[in-house]
Coordinates of C-alpha atoms in Angstrom, one line a residue:
X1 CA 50.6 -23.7 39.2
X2 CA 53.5 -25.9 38.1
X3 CA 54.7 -29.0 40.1
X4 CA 57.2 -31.2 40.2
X5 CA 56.7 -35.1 40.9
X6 CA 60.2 -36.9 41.7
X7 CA 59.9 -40.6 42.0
X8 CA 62.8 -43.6 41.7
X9 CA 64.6 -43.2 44.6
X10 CA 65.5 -45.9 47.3
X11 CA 67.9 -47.9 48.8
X12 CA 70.7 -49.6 46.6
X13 CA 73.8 -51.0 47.7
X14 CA 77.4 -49.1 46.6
X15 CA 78.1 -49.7 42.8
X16 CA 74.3 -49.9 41.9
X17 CA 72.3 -47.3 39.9
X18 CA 68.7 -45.7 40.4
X19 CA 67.2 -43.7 37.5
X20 CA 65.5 -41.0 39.1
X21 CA 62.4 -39.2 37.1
X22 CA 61.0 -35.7 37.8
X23 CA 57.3 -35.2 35.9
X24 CA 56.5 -31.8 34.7
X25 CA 52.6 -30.3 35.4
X26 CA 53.7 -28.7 32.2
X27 CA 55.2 -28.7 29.3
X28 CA 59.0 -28.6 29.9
X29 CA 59.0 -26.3 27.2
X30 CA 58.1 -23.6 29.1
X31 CA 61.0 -24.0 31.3
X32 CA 64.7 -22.6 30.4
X33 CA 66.5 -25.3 32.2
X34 CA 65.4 -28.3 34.6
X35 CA 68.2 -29.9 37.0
X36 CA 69.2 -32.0 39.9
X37 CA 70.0 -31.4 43.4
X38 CA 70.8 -33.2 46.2
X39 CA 70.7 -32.8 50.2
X40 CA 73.1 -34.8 52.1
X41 CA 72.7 -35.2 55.8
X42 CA 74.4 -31.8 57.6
X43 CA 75.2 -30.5 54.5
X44 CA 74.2 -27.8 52.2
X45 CA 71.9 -28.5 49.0
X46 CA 74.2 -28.7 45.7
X47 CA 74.0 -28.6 42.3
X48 CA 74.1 -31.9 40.2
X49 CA 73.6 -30.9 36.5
X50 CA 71.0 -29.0 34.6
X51 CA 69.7 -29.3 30.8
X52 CA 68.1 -27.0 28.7
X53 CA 64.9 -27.9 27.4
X54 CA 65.5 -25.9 23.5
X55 CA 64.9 -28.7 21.7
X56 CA 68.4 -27.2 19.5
X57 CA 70.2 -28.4 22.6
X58 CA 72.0 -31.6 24.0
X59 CA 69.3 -33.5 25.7
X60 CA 71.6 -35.5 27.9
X61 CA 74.5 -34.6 29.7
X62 CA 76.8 -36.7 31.7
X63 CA 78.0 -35.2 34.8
X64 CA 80.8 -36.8 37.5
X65 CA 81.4 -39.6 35.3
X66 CA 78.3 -41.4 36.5
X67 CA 75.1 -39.2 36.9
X68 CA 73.5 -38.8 33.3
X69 CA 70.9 -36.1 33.4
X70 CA 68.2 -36.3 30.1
X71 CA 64.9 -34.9 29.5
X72 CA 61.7 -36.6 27.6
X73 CA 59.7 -33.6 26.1
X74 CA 57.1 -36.0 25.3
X75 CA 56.3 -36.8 28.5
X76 CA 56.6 -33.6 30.6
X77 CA 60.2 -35.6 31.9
X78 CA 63.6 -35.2 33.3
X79 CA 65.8 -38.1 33.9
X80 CA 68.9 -38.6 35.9
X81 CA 70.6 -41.4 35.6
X82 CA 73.2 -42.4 38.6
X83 CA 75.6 -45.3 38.3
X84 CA 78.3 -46.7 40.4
X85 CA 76.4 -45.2 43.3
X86 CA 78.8 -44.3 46.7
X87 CA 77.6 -43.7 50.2
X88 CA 78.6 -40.6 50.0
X89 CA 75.6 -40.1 47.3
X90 CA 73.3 -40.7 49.7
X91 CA 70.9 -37.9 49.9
X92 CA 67.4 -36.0 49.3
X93 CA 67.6 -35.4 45.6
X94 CA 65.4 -32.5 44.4
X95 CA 64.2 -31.5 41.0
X96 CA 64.5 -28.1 39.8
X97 CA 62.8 -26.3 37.0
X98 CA 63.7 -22.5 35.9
X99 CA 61.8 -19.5 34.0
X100 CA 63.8 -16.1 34.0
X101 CA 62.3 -15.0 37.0
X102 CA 60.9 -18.3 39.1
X103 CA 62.4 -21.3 40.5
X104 CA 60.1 -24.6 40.8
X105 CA 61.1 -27.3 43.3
X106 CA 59.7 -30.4 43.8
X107 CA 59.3 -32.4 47.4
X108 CA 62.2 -34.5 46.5
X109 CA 63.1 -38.3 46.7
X110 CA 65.5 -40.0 49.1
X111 CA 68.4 -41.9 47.9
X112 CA 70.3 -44.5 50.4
X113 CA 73.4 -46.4 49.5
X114 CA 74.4 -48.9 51.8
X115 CA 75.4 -52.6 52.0

């Protein structure tokens, strides 16, 4: 059974950044793409950024201009990097893991950005 372990998230105040990590039961090999979502309060869950995990690919994409998503193969490990944190990213953020025919979530971790 695969699970997801998200962990980093917490309360920073606007223009921080939180490096948010999601740990693999597995290798992320056997995955065809891990990802970021997020949850805001009374709104639906969206899409941050996904990486593949072929190692012929980019391991780390920036997305928005300030969320960098990476993964570690090494250590079962996808990153996501957030800088010059809003309000407005304050969420649930949720890591995803894909084969062809399964979706893997994890239990997420909650992001606040506030003064």
């Amino acid at each position: 059974q695969v699970q997801l372990v998200e962990s980093g998230g917490g309360w920073v105040q606007p223009g921080g950044s939180l490096r948010l990590s999601c740990a693999a039961s597995r290798s992320i090999s056997y995955f065809n793409a891990m990802g970021w979502y997020r949850r805001a309060p009374e709104k639906q869950r969206e899409l941050i950024a996904h990486v593949a995990t072929d190692v012929n690919t980019a391991s780390s994409i920036t997305v928005r201009g300030r969320f960098t998503i990476s993964r570690d193969a090494a250590k079962n490990t996808v990153y996501l990097e957030m800088n010059s944190l809003k309000p407005e990213d304050t969420a649930l953020y949720y890591c995803n893991a894909q084969t062809t025919n399964t979706n893997y979530w994890g239990q997420g971790t909650q992001v606040t950005v506030s003064s």
